[in-house]
CSV table of C-alpha atoms and ligand atoms in Angstrom, one decimal:
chain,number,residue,atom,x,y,z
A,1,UNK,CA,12.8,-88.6,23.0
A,2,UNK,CA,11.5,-85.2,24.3
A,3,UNK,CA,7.9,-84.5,25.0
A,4,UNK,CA,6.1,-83.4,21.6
A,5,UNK,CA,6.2,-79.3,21.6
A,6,UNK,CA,4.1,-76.5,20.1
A,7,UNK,CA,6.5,-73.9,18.1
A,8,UNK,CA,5.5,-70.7,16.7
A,9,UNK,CA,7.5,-70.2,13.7
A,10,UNK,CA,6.0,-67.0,11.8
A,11,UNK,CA,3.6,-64.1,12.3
A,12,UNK,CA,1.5,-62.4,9.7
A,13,UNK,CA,-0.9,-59.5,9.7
A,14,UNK,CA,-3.3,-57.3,7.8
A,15,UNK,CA,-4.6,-53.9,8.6
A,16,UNK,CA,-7.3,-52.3,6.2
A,17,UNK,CA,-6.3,-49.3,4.8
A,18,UNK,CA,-8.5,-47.0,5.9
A,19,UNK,CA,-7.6,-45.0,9.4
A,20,UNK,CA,-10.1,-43.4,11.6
A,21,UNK,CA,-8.8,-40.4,13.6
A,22,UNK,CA,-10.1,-40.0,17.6
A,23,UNK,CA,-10.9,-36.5,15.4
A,24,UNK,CA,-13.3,-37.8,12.8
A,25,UNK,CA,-15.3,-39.6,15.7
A,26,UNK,CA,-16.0,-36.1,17.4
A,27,UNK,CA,-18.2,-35.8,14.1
A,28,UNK,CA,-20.3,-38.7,15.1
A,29,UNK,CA,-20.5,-38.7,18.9
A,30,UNK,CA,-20.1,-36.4,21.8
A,31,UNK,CA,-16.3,-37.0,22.6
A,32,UNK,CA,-13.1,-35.9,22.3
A,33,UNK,CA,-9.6,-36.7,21.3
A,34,UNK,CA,-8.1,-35.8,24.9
A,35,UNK,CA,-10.6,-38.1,26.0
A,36,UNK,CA,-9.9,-41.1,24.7
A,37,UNK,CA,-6.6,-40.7,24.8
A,38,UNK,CA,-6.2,-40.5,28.6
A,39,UNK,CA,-8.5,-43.1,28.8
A,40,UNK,CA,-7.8,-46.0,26.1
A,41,UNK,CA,-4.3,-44.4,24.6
A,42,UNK,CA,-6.3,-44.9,21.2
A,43,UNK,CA,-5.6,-42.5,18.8
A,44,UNK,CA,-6.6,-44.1,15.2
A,45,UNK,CA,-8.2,-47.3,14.1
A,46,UNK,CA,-8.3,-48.3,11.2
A,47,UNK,CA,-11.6,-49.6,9.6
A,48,UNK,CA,-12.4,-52.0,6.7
A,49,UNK,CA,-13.7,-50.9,3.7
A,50,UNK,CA,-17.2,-51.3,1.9
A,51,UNK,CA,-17.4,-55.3,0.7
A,52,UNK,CA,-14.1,-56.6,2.6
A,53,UNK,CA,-14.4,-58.9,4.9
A,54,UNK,CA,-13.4,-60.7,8.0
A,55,UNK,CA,-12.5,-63.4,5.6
A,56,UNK,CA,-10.2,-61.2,3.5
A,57,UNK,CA,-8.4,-59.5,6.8
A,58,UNK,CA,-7.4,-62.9,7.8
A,59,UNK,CA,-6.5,-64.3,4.3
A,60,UNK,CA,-3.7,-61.5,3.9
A,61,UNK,CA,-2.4,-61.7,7.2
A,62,UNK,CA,-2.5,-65.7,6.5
A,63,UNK,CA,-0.1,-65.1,3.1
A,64,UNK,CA,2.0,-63.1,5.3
A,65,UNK,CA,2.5,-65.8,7.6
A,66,UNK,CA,3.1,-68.7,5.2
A,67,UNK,CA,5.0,-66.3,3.4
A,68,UNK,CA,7.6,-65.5,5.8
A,69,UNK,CA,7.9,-68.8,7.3
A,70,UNK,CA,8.3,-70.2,3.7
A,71,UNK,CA,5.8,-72.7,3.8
A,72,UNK,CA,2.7,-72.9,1.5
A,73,UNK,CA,-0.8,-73.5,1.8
A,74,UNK,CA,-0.2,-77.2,1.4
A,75,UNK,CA,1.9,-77.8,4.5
A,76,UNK,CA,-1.2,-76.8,6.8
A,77,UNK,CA,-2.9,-79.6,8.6
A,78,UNK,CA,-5.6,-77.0,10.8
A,79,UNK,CA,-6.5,-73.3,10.4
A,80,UNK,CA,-8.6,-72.6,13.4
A,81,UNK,CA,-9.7,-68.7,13.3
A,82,UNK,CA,-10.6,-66.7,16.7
A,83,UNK,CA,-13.2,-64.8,15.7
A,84,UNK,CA,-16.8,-63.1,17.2
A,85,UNK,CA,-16.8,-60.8,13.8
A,86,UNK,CA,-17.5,-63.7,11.5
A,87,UNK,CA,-18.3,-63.2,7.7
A,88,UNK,CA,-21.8,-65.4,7.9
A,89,UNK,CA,-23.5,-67.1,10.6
A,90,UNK,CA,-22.4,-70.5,8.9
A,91,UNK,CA,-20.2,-71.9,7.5
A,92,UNK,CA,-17.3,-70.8,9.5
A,93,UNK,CA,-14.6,-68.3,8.1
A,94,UNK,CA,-12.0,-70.8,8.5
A,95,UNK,CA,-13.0,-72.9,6.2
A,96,UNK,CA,-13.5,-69.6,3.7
A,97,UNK,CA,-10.0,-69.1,4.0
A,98,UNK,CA,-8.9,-72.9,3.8
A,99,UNK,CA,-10.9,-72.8,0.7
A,100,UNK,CA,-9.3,-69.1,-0.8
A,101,UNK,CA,-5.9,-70.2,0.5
A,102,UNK,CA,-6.1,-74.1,-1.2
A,103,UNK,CA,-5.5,-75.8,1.9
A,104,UNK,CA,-7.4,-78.2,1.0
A,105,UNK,CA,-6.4,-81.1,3.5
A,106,UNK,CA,-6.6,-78.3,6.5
A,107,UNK,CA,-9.4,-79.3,9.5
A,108,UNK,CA,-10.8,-75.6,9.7
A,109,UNK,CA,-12.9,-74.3,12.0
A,110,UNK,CA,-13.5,-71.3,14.1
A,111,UNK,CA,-13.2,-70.4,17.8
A,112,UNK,CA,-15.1,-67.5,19.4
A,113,UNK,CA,-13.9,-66.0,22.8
A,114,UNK,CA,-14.1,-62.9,21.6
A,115,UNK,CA,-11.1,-60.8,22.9
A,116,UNK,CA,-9.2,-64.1,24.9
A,117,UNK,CA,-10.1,-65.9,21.0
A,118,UNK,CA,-6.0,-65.7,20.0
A,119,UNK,CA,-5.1,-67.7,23.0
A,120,UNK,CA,-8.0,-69.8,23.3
A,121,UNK,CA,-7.6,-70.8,19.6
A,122,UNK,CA,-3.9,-71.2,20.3
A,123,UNK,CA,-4.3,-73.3,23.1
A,124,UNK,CA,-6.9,-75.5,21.6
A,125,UNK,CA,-4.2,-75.3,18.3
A,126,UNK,CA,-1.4,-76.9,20.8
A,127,UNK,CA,-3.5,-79.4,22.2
A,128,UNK,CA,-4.2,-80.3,18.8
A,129,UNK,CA,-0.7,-81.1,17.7
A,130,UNK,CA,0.6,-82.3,20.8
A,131,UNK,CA,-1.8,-84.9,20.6
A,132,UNK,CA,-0.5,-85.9,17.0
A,133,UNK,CA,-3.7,-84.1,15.0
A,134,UNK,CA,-1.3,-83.0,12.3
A,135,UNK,CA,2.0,-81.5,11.7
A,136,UNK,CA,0.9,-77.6,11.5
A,137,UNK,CA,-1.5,-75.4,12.3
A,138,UNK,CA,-2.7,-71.6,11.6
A,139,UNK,CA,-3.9,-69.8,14.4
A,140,UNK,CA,-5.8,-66.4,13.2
A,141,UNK,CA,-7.5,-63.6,14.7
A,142,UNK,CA,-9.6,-61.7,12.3
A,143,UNK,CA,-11.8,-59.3,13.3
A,144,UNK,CA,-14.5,-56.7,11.5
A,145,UNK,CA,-15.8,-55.4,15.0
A,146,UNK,CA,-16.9,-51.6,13.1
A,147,UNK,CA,-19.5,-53.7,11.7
A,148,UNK,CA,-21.0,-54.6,15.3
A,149,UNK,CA,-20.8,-51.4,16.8
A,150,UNK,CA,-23.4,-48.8,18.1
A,151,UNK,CA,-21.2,-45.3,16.0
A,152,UNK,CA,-24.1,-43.8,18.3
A,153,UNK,CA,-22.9,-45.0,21.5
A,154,UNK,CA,-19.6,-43.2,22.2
A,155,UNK,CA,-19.0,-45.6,25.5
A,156,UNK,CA,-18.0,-48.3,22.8
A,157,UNK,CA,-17.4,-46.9,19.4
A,158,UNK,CA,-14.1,-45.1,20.0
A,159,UNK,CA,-13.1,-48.1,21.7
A,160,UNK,CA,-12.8,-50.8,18.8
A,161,UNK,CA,-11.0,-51.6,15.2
A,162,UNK,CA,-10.3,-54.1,12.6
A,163,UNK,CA,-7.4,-56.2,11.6
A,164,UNK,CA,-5.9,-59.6,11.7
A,165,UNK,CA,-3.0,-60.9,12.4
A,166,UNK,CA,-2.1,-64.9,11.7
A,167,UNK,CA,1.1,-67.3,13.4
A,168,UNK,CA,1.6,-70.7,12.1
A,169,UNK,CA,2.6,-73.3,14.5
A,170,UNK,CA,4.9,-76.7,14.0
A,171,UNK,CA,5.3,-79.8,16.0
A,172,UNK,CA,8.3,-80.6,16.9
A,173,UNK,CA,9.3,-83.9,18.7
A,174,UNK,CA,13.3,-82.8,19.6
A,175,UNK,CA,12.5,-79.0,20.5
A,176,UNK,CA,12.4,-78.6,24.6
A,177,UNK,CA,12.1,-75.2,25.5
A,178,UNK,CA,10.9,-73.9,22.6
A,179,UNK,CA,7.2,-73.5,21.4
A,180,UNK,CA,4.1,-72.9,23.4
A,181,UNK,CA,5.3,-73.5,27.6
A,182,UNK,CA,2.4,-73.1,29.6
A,183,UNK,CA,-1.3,-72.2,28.8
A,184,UNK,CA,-4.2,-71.6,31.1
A,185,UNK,CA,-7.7,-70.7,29.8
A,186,UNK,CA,-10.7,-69.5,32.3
A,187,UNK,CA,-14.5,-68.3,31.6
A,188,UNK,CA,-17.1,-67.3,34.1
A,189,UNK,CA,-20.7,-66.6,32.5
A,190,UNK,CA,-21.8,-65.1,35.5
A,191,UNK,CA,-20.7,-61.7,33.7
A,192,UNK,CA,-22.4,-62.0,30.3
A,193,UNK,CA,-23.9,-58.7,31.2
A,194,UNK,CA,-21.3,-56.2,31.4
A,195,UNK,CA,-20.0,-57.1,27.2
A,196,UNK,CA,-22.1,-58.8,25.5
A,197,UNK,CA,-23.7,-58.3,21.9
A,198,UNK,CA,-27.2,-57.4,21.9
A,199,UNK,CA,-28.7,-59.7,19.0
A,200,UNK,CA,-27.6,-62.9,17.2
A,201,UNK,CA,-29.3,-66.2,15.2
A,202,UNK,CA,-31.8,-67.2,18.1
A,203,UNK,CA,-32.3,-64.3,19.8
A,204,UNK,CA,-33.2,-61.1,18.1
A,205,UNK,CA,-32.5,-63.1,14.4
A,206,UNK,CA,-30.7,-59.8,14.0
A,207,UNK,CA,-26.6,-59.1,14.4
A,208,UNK,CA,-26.9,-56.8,17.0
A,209,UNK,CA,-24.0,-54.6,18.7
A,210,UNK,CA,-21.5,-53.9,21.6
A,211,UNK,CA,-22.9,-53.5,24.9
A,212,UNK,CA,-21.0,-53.1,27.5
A,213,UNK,CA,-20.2,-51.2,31.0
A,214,UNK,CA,-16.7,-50.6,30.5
A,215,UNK,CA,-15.4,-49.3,34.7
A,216,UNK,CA,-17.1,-52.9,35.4
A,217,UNK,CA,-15.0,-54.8,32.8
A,218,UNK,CA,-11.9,-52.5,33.9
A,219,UNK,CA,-12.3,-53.7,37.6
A,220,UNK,CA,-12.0,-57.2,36.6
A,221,UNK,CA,-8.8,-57.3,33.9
A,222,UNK,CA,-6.1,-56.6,36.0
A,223,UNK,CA,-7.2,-58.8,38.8
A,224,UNK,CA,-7.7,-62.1,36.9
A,225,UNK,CA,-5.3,-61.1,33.8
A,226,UNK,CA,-2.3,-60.8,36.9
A,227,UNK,CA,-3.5,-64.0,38.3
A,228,UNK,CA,-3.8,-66.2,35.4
A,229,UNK,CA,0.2,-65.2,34.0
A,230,UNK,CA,1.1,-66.5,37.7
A,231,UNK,CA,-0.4,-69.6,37.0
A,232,UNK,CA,1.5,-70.2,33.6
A,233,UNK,CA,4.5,-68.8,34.9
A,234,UNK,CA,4.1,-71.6,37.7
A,235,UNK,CA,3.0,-73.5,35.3
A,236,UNK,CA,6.4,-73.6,33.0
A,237,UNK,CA,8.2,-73.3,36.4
A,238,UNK,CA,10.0,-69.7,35.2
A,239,UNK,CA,10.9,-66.4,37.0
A,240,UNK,CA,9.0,-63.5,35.4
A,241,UNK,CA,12.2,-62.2,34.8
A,242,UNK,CA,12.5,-64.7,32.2
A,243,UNK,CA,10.1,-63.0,30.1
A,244,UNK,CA,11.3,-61.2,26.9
A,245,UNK,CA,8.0,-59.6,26.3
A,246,UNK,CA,4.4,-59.1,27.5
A,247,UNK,CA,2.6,-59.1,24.3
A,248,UNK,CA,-0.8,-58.1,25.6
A,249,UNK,CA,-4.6,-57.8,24.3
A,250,UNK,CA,-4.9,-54.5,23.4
A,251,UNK,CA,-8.2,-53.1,24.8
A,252,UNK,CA,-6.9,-50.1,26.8
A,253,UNK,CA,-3.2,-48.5,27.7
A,254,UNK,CA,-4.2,-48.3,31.8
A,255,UNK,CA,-4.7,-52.2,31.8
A,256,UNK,CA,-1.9,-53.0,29.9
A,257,UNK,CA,0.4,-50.6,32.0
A,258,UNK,CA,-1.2,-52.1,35.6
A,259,UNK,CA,-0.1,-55.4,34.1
A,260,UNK,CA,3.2,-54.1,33.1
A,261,UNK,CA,3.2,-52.5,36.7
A,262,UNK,CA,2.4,-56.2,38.7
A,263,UNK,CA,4.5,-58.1,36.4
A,264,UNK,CA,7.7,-55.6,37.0
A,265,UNK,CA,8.5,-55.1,33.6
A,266,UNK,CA,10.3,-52.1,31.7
A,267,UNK,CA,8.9,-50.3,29.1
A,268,UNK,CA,11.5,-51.8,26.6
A,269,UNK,CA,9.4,-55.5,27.4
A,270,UNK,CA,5.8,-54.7,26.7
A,271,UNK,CA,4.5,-54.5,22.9
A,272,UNK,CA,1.7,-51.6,22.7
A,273,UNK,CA,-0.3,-50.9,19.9
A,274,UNK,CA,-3.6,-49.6,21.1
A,275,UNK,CA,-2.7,-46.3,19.9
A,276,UNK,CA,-2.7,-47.6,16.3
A,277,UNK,CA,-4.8,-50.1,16.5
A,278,UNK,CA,-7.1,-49.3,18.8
A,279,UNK,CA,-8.9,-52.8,20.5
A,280,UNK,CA,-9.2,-55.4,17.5
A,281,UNK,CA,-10.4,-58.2,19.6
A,282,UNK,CA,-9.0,-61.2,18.8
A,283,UNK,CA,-6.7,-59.5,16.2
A,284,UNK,CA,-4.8,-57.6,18.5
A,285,UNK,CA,-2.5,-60.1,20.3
A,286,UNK,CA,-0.9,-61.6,16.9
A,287,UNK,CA,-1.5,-57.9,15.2
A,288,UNK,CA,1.3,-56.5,18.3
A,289,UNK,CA,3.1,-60.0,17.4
A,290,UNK,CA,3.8,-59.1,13.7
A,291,UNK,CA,4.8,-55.4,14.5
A,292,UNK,CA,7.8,-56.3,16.8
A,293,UNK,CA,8.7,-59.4,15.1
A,294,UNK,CA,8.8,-56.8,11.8
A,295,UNK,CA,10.7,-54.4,13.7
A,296,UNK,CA,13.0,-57.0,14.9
A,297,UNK,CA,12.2,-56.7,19.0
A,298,UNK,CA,11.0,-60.0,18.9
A,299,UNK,CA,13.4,-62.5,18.1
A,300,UNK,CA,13.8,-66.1,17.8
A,301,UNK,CA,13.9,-67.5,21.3
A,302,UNK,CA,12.8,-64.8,23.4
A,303,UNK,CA,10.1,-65.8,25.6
A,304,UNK,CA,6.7,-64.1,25.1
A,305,UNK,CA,3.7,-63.6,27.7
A,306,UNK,CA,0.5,-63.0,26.0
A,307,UNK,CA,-3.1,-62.9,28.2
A,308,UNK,CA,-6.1,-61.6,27.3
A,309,UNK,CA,-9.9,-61.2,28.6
A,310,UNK,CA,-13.3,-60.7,26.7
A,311,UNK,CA,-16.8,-61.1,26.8
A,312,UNK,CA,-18.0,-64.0,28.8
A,313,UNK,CA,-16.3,-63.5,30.9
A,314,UNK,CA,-13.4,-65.1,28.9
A,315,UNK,CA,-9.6,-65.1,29.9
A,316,UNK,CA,-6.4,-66.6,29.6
A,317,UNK,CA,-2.7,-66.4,29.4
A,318,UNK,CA,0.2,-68.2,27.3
A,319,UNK,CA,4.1,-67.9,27.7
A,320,UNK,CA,5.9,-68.9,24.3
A,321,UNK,CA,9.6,-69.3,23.5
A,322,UNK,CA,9.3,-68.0,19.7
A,323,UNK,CA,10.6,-69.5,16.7
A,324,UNK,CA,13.0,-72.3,16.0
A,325,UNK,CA,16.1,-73.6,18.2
A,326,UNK,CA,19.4,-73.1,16.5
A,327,UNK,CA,21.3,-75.6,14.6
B,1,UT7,O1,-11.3,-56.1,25.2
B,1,UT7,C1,-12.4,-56.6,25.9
B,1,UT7,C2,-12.5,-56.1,27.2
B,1,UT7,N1,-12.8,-54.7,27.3
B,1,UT7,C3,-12.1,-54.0,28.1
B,1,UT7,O2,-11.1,-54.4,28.6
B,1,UT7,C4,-12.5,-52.5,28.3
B,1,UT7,C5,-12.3,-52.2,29.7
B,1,UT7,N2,-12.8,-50.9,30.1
B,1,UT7,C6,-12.2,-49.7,29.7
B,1,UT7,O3,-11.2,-49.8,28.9
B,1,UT7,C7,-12.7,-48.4,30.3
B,1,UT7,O4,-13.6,-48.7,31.3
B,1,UT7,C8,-13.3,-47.5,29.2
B,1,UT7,C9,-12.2,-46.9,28.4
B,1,UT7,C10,-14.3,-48.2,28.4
B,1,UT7,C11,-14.0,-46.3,30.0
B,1,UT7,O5,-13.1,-45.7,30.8
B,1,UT7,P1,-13.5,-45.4,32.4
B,1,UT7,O6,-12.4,-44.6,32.9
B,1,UT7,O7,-13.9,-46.7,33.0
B,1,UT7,O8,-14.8,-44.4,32.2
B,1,UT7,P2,-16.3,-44.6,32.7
B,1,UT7,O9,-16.9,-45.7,31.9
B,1,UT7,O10,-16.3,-44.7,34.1
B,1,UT7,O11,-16.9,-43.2,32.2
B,1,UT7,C12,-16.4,-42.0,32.8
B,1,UT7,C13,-17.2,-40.9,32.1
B,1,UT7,C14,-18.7,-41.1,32.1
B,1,UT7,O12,-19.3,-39.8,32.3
B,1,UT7,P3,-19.8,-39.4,33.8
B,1,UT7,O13,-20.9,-40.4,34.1
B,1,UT7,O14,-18.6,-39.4,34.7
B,1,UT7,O15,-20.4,-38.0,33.6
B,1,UT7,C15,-19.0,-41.5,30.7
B,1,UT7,O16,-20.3,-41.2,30.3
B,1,UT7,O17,-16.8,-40.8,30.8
B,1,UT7,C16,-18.0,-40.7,29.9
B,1,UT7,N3,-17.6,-41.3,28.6
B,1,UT7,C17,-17.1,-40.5,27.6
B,1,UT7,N4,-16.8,-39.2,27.5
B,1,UT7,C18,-16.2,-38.8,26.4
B,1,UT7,C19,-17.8,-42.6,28.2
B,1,UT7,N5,-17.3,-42.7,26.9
B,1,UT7,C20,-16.9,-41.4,26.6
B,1,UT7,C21,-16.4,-40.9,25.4
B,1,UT7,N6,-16.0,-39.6,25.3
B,1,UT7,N7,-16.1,-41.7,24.3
């Protein structure tokens, strides 16, 4: 019998419904929509409403998921959610949403690496199974970061959005090739400084928001997001050329593109949605999921790189051959 494997059979998502133009922000802040545009590629985010919650981002997107894989809320053994926008300090949103969804046999807890959260939380998900903790598993990143930022401070608040986006994950025993391949996390605390959140339960007793010296984050992404998809793709023994499609955080257009750049890949095999989306944290890896799986570039069986880095520092990539085998 093959080695137990990790698939990804759905993606969900949820955006809220309100969109904030790079336009409106010139209200609040000294900026401009040229600006962030040639710096970020952001041109809208959109922003949750008055009383809705990270909770509620990540239930929808949740539905979605079940939804299109035809499962129900039943046939989930963990829901872990990635995280750093929680609705309370305690209990965790997870178990919010295990409870609103009825999955009530579901281990449920959350996972917060900010914007690497999707693929910690999928890699601790994989683990998970492969060690025969269940059958299936949600992986969700739901994020309300407009509620943590500075709408003073224009080096962060034209940066961010909300949104959530949801896979659910199957163990399979007979599936080789197929499912999560290769997954390498890193952190490095030496560089809580440059991001970071300014408050929080036992220090300021106070929320607190974004801080963060953006150039210095920039210098490190490309560096250690390049070298961690060499070790998965040496990992899973595979030729970048085997990749379908980078499927990348979404903090800023100029990192994405210098990883498109080292990897070698065409435009037609990189998923970008900062310019709708804006960053979302850990939302924005399964958010650029659902849109090409929706609009049908991603298909079952094409192989997906996904990497990400956040506050911590926090990083880490994951190659996945999507969806079920055939027959
Ligand atoms: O997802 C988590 C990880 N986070 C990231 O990956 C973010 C990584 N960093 C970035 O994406 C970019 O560094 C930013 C988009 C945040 C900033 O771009 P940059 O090219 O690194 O600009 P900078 O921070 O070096 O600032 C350049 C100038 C400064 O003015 P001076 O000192 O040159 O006069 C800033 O004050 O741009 C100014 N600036 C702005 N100007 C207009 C900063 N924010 C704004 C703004 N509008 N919103």
């Amino acid at each position: 019998m093959a080695d137990a494997a990790t698939l990804m059979i759905s993606v969900g998502s949820y955006l809220p419904e309100r969109i904030m133009t790079n336009q409106e922000l010139t209200a609040l802040v000294d900026t401009s929509d040229e600006w962030i545009r040639q710096r970020t590629g952001i041109a809208q985010r959109h922003i949750v409403a008055k009383g809705e919650k990270t909770s509620d981002l990540a239930r929808h997107a949740a539905e979605q998921a079940l939804d299109s894989a035809g499962l129900v809320a039943g046939d989930l053994d963990l829901i872990i959610i990635a995280t750093s926008t929680p609705d309370d300090t305690f209990p965790s949103t997870a178990t919010k949403v295990q409870h609103q969804l009825g999955a009530h046999q579901a281990v449920a807890f959350d996972v917060q690496a900010v914007c690497a959260g999707f693929v910690y939380a999928l890699d601790v998900a994989d683990a998970m199974l492969t060690a025969g903790r269940g059958k299936r598993a949600m992986v969700i990143g739901a994020e309300s970061f407009s509620k943590i930022l500075d709408w003073s401070d224009r080096s962060t608040c034209v940066l961010f959005g909300d949104g959530a986006g949801a896979v659910i994950l199957e163990r399979s025993d007979n599936a080789t090739g197929y499912g999560v391949l290769a997954s390498k996390l890193h952190a490095d605390g030496a560089h809580r400084d440059i991001l970071y959140v300014d408050g929080g339960p036992s220090s300021s007793g106070k929320v607190g928001h974004v801080r963060m010296e953006g150039n210095k984050v920039f210098r490190h992404a490309v560096d250690k997001l390049s070298s961690v998809m060499d070790e998965v793709l040496e990992a899973a023994d595979m030729p970048v050329s085997d990749v379908d499609w980078l499927v990348p955080h979404q903090a800023n257009i100029r990192i994405i593109e210098g990883m498109q750049k080292k990897m070698g890949l065409s435009d037609d095999r990189v998923v970008k949605t900062v310019h709708e989306h804006a960053n979302t944290s850990a939302a924005s890896i399964p958010l650029a999921l659902s849109a090409a799986v929706g609009d049908g570039r991603v298909r079952d069986g094409h192989v997906l790189a996904f990497e990400a880095i956040g506050g911590g520092l926090v990083w880490g990539a994951a190659l996945v051959r999507y969806g079920r085998p055939s027959g």
